[in-house]
Amino acid sequence: MTEVATPVGGRAAIVGVGETRQGEHPGLTGDDLAVDAAKAALADAGIDKDEVDGLVTCLTLDGQGTDLAIGRLLGLNPAYSATLTYGTCNFSIHLAAMAIMSGMARTVLLTYGANQRTGRVDVTRGPARADFTEPHGLVHIAGPAALAFRRHQHLYGTTEEQLGSIAVAQRAFARMNPLAIFRGPLALEDYLAAPYLVAPLRRPDVTMISDGGVAIVMTAGDRAHDHPNAPARLLGMAQTASLRESQNPDNYLRPWLRPVADRVFAAAGVERVDVDVAFFQDPTSVWVLQMLEHYGFCGPGEAGPFVAEGRTGPGGQLPVNTNGGQLSESYMWGWLHVCEAVRQLRGDCGPRQVPGARVALHASTGAFFKGAATILGRDD
Amino acid sequence: MSGREALVLPLVDDPVTAPFWTGARERRVALQRCLRCAYVRWPPARVCPECLAEETRWETVQGRGTIWSFAVYVRALHPAFADDVPYTVAAVELDAGPLMIGRLDEAPSWEPAIGDRVEPAFEDVTPDVTLVRFRVIA
Ligand SMILES: [Zn+2]
């Protein structure tokens, strides 16, 4: 694989974030929620919609969120617009950064909105035909995640208690986040007492389904300080497209994420020890386990003990998903992770604030075929 | 199962994959080998993802393999499988190469484990659709 660096080098920055309340929004479409979030993000950035000349939207599982629909609702005729089907926010941010760095746009609005809970969207089956998996009952992301975790257990001796530490740590953060949907206490005993969903995974290992909207405003680096809040500058970004998917060896373990990690750190010019707070998009807790290893915060097979020692929880050496993640805060496909990363860098996170956070990593995957990572940093 | 319309069924008359489903109906595991580079195309494909050739040959293989991992569905996450829970889905590394997904048949006094050797079994789900499952080699 070619080692391509993408030295965005701070030439794009996030200057506004906004979201709706998370949970249930009967009567509102995903597009409505994207619009409400967009208004909040524009207000946070201190700009009027007429200053937006780029729009990057994210398609929901049920086909909402086209740039055409969102642009029309928001009354935008931007110079540039696009829709991604696998947003997970990182891919959307990278596209917006590329539009900004190429000069096609200066200030880009990014949106995602979904009413998958009240809309009863079927999240158990993928968008493409899956004749050799789904008819056997391998449905819902929890199934492949269970396959991946049991394999991890087999290879490295990882225990269910260790896996449970991830959901427990994220819940401890969520309890300090008013936006989070699940804020009740979750101790390891509670986790172990929960019934299996798809063994060896339990309910707390798997994301909830929720309605909500999230939006982000990005602008060119030389304008980053023309806004009321401290900018979160893009120090580095990297992706991989493992499009051969199941043809790749051990694909459920996502070994192809490792080069993304190497590239994003090289592009940003920071080391792993410089990361103050990390965000791993988490449809299941297994993603966090995998990414801790692939992004090199511990060695292969060491993520179990790493999380069990509390290193990713409040006060740990590498706080992970301080918003509670998709396991406890809300299922917004990684978008709320970015809002939280920006607020951590601003120092706005109240009791769950990581003291002096200057560098944040956000890593995500598109199912079992794409990976992306962004490193954000403060200016001062 | 809960009624035919609720089943999650494969398309068995797609010309690219039909020989696999025909084989399954006949109690065979048929795999598609590239005539140019010998790569086993799984899932089946019109053009070889290794060498981009079209020429291909369907081979009947023994279908034995080793359990790579397995997941036990305790809850039915899709209504089509409500009557099946609990059920076990395995990823099996076939001796012939590909990683194949299939249900694990239950067997007396057998707790499945990664590394167990399995052989194919066949389940007629409808008159047209037969799924390949796996069972432990006695
Ligand atoms: Zn070939």
PDB file of N, CA and C in Angstrom, chain A residues 138 142-155 198-201 250-253 286 290, chain B residues 65-73 88-94 99-104 110 112-118 134:
ATOM      1  N   LEU A 138     -26.983 -13.858  10.038  1.00  0.00           N
ATOM      2  CA  LEU A 138     -25.920 -12.918  10.421  1.00  0.00           C
ATOM      3  C   LEU A 138     -26.396 -11.505  10.071  1.00  0.00           C
ATOM      4  N   ALA A 142     -24.106  -6.271  15.477  1.00  0.00           N
ATOM      5  CA  ALA A 142     -23.693  -7.019  16.665  1.00  0.00           C
ATOM      6  C   ALA A 142     -23.182  -8.411  16.314  1.00  0.00           C
ATOM      7  N   GLY A 143     -23.669  -8.998  15.215  1.00  0.00           N
ATOM      8  CA  GLY A 143     -23.247 -10.339  14.836  1.00  0.00           C
ATOM      9  C   GLY A 143     -21.782 -10.390  14.422  1.00  0.00           C
ATOM     10  N   PRO A 144     -21.403  -9.623  13.400  1.00  0.00           N
ATOM     11  CA  PRO A 144     -19.989  -9.574  13.035  1.00  0.00           C
ATOM     12  C   PRO A 144     -19.095  -9.123  14.194  1.00  0.00           C
ATOM     13  N   ALA A 145     -19.607  -8.211  15.022  1.00  0.00           N
ATOM     14  CA  ALA A 145     -18.806  -7.755  16.167  1.00  0.00           C
ATOM     15  C   ALA A 145     -18.573  -8.905  17.142  1.00  0.00           C
ATOM     16  N   ALA A 146     -19.597  -9.750  17.325  1.00  0.00           N
ATOM     17  CA  ALA A 146     -19.439 -10.909  18.209  1.00  0.00           C
ATOM     18  C   ALA A 146     -18.415 -11.882  17.631  1.00  0.00           C
ATOM     19  N   LEU A 147     -18.462 -12.073  16.306  1.00  0.00           N
ATOM     20  CA  LEU A 147     -17.452 -12.933  15.662  1.00  0.00           C
ATOM     21  C   LEU A 147     -16.050 -12.373  15.923  1.00  0.00           C
ATOM     22  N   ALA A 148     -15.922 -11.062  15.757  1.00  0.00           N
ATOM     23  CA  ALA A 148     -14.609 -10.428  15.921  1.00  0.00           C
ATOM     24  C   ALA A 148     -14.125 -10.532  17.364  1.00  0.00           C
ATOM     25  N   PHE A 149     -15.042 -10.324  18.319  1.00  0.00           N
ATOM     26  CA  PHE A 149     -14.598 -10.360  19.711  1.00  0.00           C
ATOM     27  C   PHE A 149     -14.238 -11.779  20.141  1.00  0.00           C
ATOM     28  N   ARG A 150     -15.019 -12.765  19.721  1.00  0.00           N
ATOM     29  CA  ARG A 150     -14.671 -14.130  20.114  1.00  0.00           C
ATOM     30  C   ARG A 150     -13.314 -14.523  19.518  1.00  0.00           C
ATOM     31  N   ARG A 151     -13.033 -14.064  18.324  1.00  0.00           N
ATOM     32  CA  ARG A 151     -11.727 -14.335  17.721  1.00  0.00           C
ATOM     33  C   ARG A 151     -10.619 -13.664  18.547  1.00  0.00           C
ATOM     34  N   HIS A 152     -10.883 -12.448  18.990  1.00  0.00           N
ATOM     35  CA  HIS A 152      -9.918 -11.724  19.835  1.00  0.00           C
ATOM     36  C   HIS A 152      -9.676 -12.492  21.128  1.00  0.00           C
ATOM     37  N   GLN A 153     -10.747 -13.005  21.707  1.00  0.00           N
ATOM     38  CA  GLN A 153     -10.611 -13.815  22.920  1.00  0.00           C
ATOM     39  C   GLN A 153      -9.725 -15.033  22.666  1.00  0.00           C
ATOM     40  N   HIS A 154      -9.976 -15.679  21.529  1.00  0.00           N
ATOM     41  CA  HIS A 154      -9.230 -16.888  21.174  1.00  0.00           C
ATOM     42  C   HIS A 154      -7.742 -16.571  20.985  1.00  0.00           C
ATOM     43  N   LEU A 155      -7.470 -15.470  20.319  1.00  0.00           N
ATOM     44  CA  LEU A 155      -6.074 -15.138  20.003  1.00  0.00           C
ATOM     45  C   LEU A 155      -5.315 -14.636  21.219  1.00  0.00           C
ATOM     46  N   VAL A 198     -26.050 -10.963  21.379  1.00  0.00           N
ATOM     47  CA  VAL A 198     -25.415 -11.956  20.516  1.00  0.00           C
ATOM     48  C   VAL A 198     -24.142 -12.348  21.256  1.00  0.00           C
ATOM     49  N   ALA A 199     -24.165 -13.490  21.908  1.00  0.00           N
ATOM     50  CA  ALA A 199     -23.025 -13.876  22.743  1.00  0.00           C
ATOM     51  C   ALA A 199     -21.770 -13.983  21.877  1.00  0.00           C
ATOM     52  N   PRO A 200     -20.654 -13.445  22.386  1.00  0.00           N
ATOM     53  CA  PRO A 200     -20.417 -12.978  23.754  1.00  0.00           C
ATOM     54  C   PRO A 200     -20.716 -11.502  24.010  1.00  0.00           C
ATOM     55  N   LEU A 201     -21.526 -10.838  23.187  1.00  0.00           N
ATOM     56  CA  LEU A 201     -21.840  -9.426  23.429  1.00  0.00           C
ATOM     57  C   LEU A 201     -23.155  -9.288  24.185  1.00  0.00           C
ATOM     58  N   ASP A 250      -8.852 -12.035   7.533  1.00  0.00           N
ATOM     59  CA  ASP A 250      -9.228 -11.571   8.869  1.00  0.00           C
ATOM     60  C   ASP A 250      -9.973 -10.243   8.842  1.00  0.00           C
ATOM     61  N   ASN A 251     -10.854 -10.079   7.862  1.00  0.00           N
ATOM     62  CA  ASN A 251     -11.470  -8.768   7.663  1.00  0.00           C
ATOM     63  C   ASN A 251     -12.271  -8.290   8.868  1.00  0.00           C
ATOM     64  N   TYR A 252     -12.877  -9.220   9.614  1.00  0.00           N
ATOM     65  CA  TYR A 252     -13.653  -8.794  10.785  1.00  0.00           C
ATOM     66  C   TYR A 252     -12.760  -8.148  11.846  1.00  0.00           C
ATOM     67  N   LEU A 253     -11.460  -8.421  11.780  1.00  0.00           N
ATOM     68  CA  LEU A 253     -10.543  -7.822  12.759  1.00  0.00           C
ATOM     69  C   LEU A 253     -10.002  -6.475  12.280  1.00  0.00           C
ATOM     70  N   VAL A 286     -16.659  -3.417  20.649  1.00  0.00           N
ATOM     71  CA  VAL A 286     -15.550  -4.146  20.011  1.00  0.00           C
ATOM     72  C   VAL A 286     -14.721  -3.223  19.126  1.00  0.00           C
ATOM     73  N   GLN A 290     -10.678  -2.850  19.180  1.00  0.00           N
ATOM     74  CA  GLN A 290      -9.837  -2.997  17.988  1.00  0.00           C
ATOM     75  C   GLN A 290      -9.007  -1.744  17.734  1.00  0.00           C
TER      76      GLN A 290
ATOM     77  N   GLY B  65     -13.951 -27.594   6.814  1.00  0.00           N
ATOM     78  CA  GLY B  65     -13.193 -26.416   7.218  1.00  0.00           C
ATOM     79  C   GLY B  65     -13.032 -26.361   8.728  1.00  0.00           C
ATOM     80  N   THR B  66     -12.519 -25.219   9.178  1.00  0.00           N
ATOM     81  CA  THR B  66     -12.194 -25.004  10.586  1.00  0.00           C
ATOM     82  C   THR B  66     -12.930 -23.766  11.070  1.00  0.00           C
ATOM     83  N   ILE B  67     -13.515 -23.846  12.253  1.00  0.00           N
ATOM     84  CA  ILE B  67     -14.252 -22.685  12.776  1.00  0.00           C
ATOM     85  C   ILE B  67     -13.277 -21.542  13.078  1.00  0.00           C
ATOM     86  N   TRP B  68     -13.491 -20.397  12.420  1.00  0.00           N
ATOM     87  CA  TRP B  68     -12.673 -19.197  12.649  1.00  0.00           C
ATOM     88  C   TRP B  68     -13.210 -18.425  13.845  1.00  0.00           C
ATOM     89  N   SER B  69     -14.550 -18.351  13.912  1.00  0.00           N
ATOM     90  CA  SER B  69     -15.231 -17.768  15.072  1.00  0.00           C
ATOM     91  C   SER B  69     -16.713 -18.096  14.957  1.00  0.00           C
ATOM     92  N   PHE B  70     -17.452 -17.797  16.007  1.00  0.00           N
ATOM     93  CA  PHE B  70     -18.898 -18.018  15.951  1.00  0.00           C
ATOM     94  C   PHE B  70     -19.599 -17.069  16.907  1.00  0.00           C
ATOM     95  N   ALA B  71     -20.861 -16.799  16.604  1.00  0.00           N
ATOM     96  CA  ALA B  71     -21.676 -15.885  17.406  1.00  0.00           C
ATOM     97  C   ALA B  71     -23.000 -16.560  17.716  1.00  0.00           C
ATOM     98  N   VAL B  72     -23.455 -16.413  18.943  1.00  0.00           N
ATOM     99  CA  VAL B  72     -24.706 -17.054  19.352  1.00  0.00           C
ATOM    100  C   VAL B  72     -25.786 -15.981  19.485  1.00  0.00           C
ATOM    101  N   TYR B  73     -26.734 -16.004  18.576  1.00  0.00           N
ATOM    102  CA  TYR B  73     -27.841 -15.049  18.640  1.00  0.00           C
ATOM    103  C   TYR B  73     -28.823 -15.513  19.712  1.00  0.00           C
ATOM    104  N   THR B  88     -26.718 -20.321  16.281  1.00  0.00           N
ATOM    105  CA  THR B  88     -25.288 -20.025  16.218  1.00  0.00           C
ATOM    106  C   THR B  88     -24.854 -19.867  14.769  1.00  0.00           C
ATOM    107  N   VAL B  89     -24.201 -18.752  14.489  1.00  0.00           N
ATOM    108  CA  VAL B  89     -23.653 -18.498  13.156  1.00  0.00           C
ATOM    109  C   VAL B  89     -22.138 -18.593  13.251  1.00  0.00           C
ATOM    110  N   ALA B  90     -21.558 -19.376  12.352  1.00  0.00           N
ATOM    111  CA  ALA B  90     -20.105 -19.531  12.366  1.00  0.00           C
ATOM    112  C   ALA B  90     -19.485 -18.932  11.119  1.00  0.00           C
ATOM    113  N   ALA B  91     -18.252 -18.482  11.271  1.00  0.00           N
ATOM    114  CA  ALA B  91     -17.401 -18.161  10.134  1.00  0.00           C
ATOM    115  C   ALA B  91     -16.402 -19.311  10.037  1.00  0.00           C
ATOM    116  N   VAL B  92     -16.447 -20.001   8.910  1.00  0.00           N
ATOM    117  CA  VAL B  92     -15.642 -21.222   8.744  1.00  0.00           C
ATOM    118  C   VAL B  92     -14.592 -20.995   7.659  1.00  0.00           C
ATOM    119  N   GLU B  93     -13.352 -21.268   8.004  1.00  0.00           N
ATOM    120  CA  GLU B  93     -12.276 -21.226   7.004  1.00  0.00           C
ATOM    121  C   GLU B  93     -12.296 -22.546   6.256  1.00  0.00           C
ATOM    122  N   LEU B  94     -12.790 -22.512   5.023  1.00  0.00           N
ATOM    123  CA  LEU B  94     -12.862 -23.748   4.254  1.00  0.00           C
ATOM    124  C   LEU B  94     -11.454 -24.210   3.877  1.00  0.00           C
ATOM    125  N   LEU B  99     -13.516 -17.899   3.490  1.00  0.00           N
ATOM    126  CA  LEU B  99     -14.188 -17.861   4.795  1.00  0.00           C
ATOM    127  C   LEU B  99     -15.685 -17.839   4.512  1.00  0.00           C
ATOM    128  N   MET B 100     -16.377 -18.895   4.918  1.00  0.00           N
ATOM    129  CA  MET B 100     -17.803 -19.003   4.600  1.00  0.00           C
ATOM    130  C   MET B 100     -18.627 -18.880   5.881  1.00  0.00           C
ATOM    131  N   ILE B 101     -19.734 -18.148   5.776  1.00  0.00           N
ATOM    132  CA  ILE B 101     -20.660 -17.990   6.896  1.00  0.00           C
ATOM    133  C   ILE B 101     -21.733 -19.069   6.801  1.00  0.00           C
ATOM    134  N   GLY B 102     -22.085 -19.670   7.933  1.00  0.00           N
ATOM    135  CA  GLY B 102     -23.170 -20.645   7.938  1.00  0.00           C
ATOM    136  C   GLY B 102     -23.605 -20.940   9.363  1.00  0.00           C
ATOM    137  N   ARG B 103     -24.835 -21.435   9.501  1.00  0.00           N
ATOM    138  CA  ARG B 103     -25.296 -21.869  10.816  1.00  0.00           C
ATOM    139  C   ARG B 103     -24.513 -23.085  11.272  1.00  0.00           C
ATOM    140  N   LEU B 104     -24.352 -23.199  12.583  1.00  0.00           N
ATOM    141  CA  LEU B 104     -23.769 -24.403  13.150  1.00  0.00           C
ATOM    142  C   LEU B 104     -24.908 -25.295  13.626  1.00  0.00           C
ATOM    143  N   TRP B 110     -21.730 -31.259  22.366  1.00  0.00           N
ATOM    144  CA  TRP B 110     -20.706 -30.509  21.624  1.00  0.00           C
ATOM    145  C   TRP B 110     -20.874 -29.018  21.861  1.00  0.00           C
ATOM    146  N   PRO B 112     -19.334 -25.715  20.640  1.00  0.00           N
ATOM    147  CA  PRO B 112     -18.414 -25.334  19.578  1.00  0.00           C
ATOM    148  C   PRO B 112     -17.235 -24.536  20.125  1.00  0.00           C
ATOM    149  N   ALA B 113     -16.108 -24.636  19.451  1.00  0.00           N
ATOM    150  CA  ALA B 113     -14.916 -23.864  19.817  1.00  0.00           C
ATOM    151  C   ALA B 113     -14.178 -23.485  18.546  1.00  0.00           C
ATOM    152  N   ILE B 114     -13.514 -22.355  18.609  1.00  0.00           N
ATOM    153  CA  ILE B 114     -12.683 -21.940  17.493  1.00  0.00           C
ATOM    154  C   ILE B 114     -11.623 -23.023  17.263  1.00  0.00           C
ATOM    155  N   GLY B 115     -11.441 -23.392  16.009  1.00  0.00           N
ATOM    156  CA  GLY B 115     -10.484 -24.445  15.684  1.00  0.00           C
ATOM    157  C   GLY B 115     -11.129 -25.796  15.450  1.00  0.00           C
ATOM    158  N   ASP B 116     -12.402 -25.952  15.855  1.00  0.00           N
ATOM    159  CA  ASP B 116     -13.094 -27.223  15.615  1.00  0.00           C
ATOM    160  C   ASP B 116     -13.218 -27.481  14.117  1.00  0.00           C
ATOM    161  N   ARG B 117     -13.118 -28.740  13.759  1.00  0.00           N
ATOM    162  CA  ARG B 117     -13.290 -29.124  12.357  1.00  0.00           C
ATOM    163  C   ARG B 117     -14.775 -29.363  12.072  1.00  0.00           C
ATOM    164  N   VAL B 118     -15.235 -28.855  10.956  1.00  0.00           N
ATOM    165  CA  VAL B 118     -16.650 -28.997  10.592  1.00  0.00           C
ATOM    166  C   VAL B 118     -16.773 -29.443   9.140  1.00  0.00           C
ATOM    167  N   PHE B 134     -23.112 -25.981   8.814  1.00  0.00           N
ATOM    168  CA  PHE B 134     -21.933 -26.761   9.190  1.00  0.00           C
ATOM    169  C   PHE B 134     -22.240 -27.585  10.433  1.00  0.00           C
TER     170      PHE B 134
END
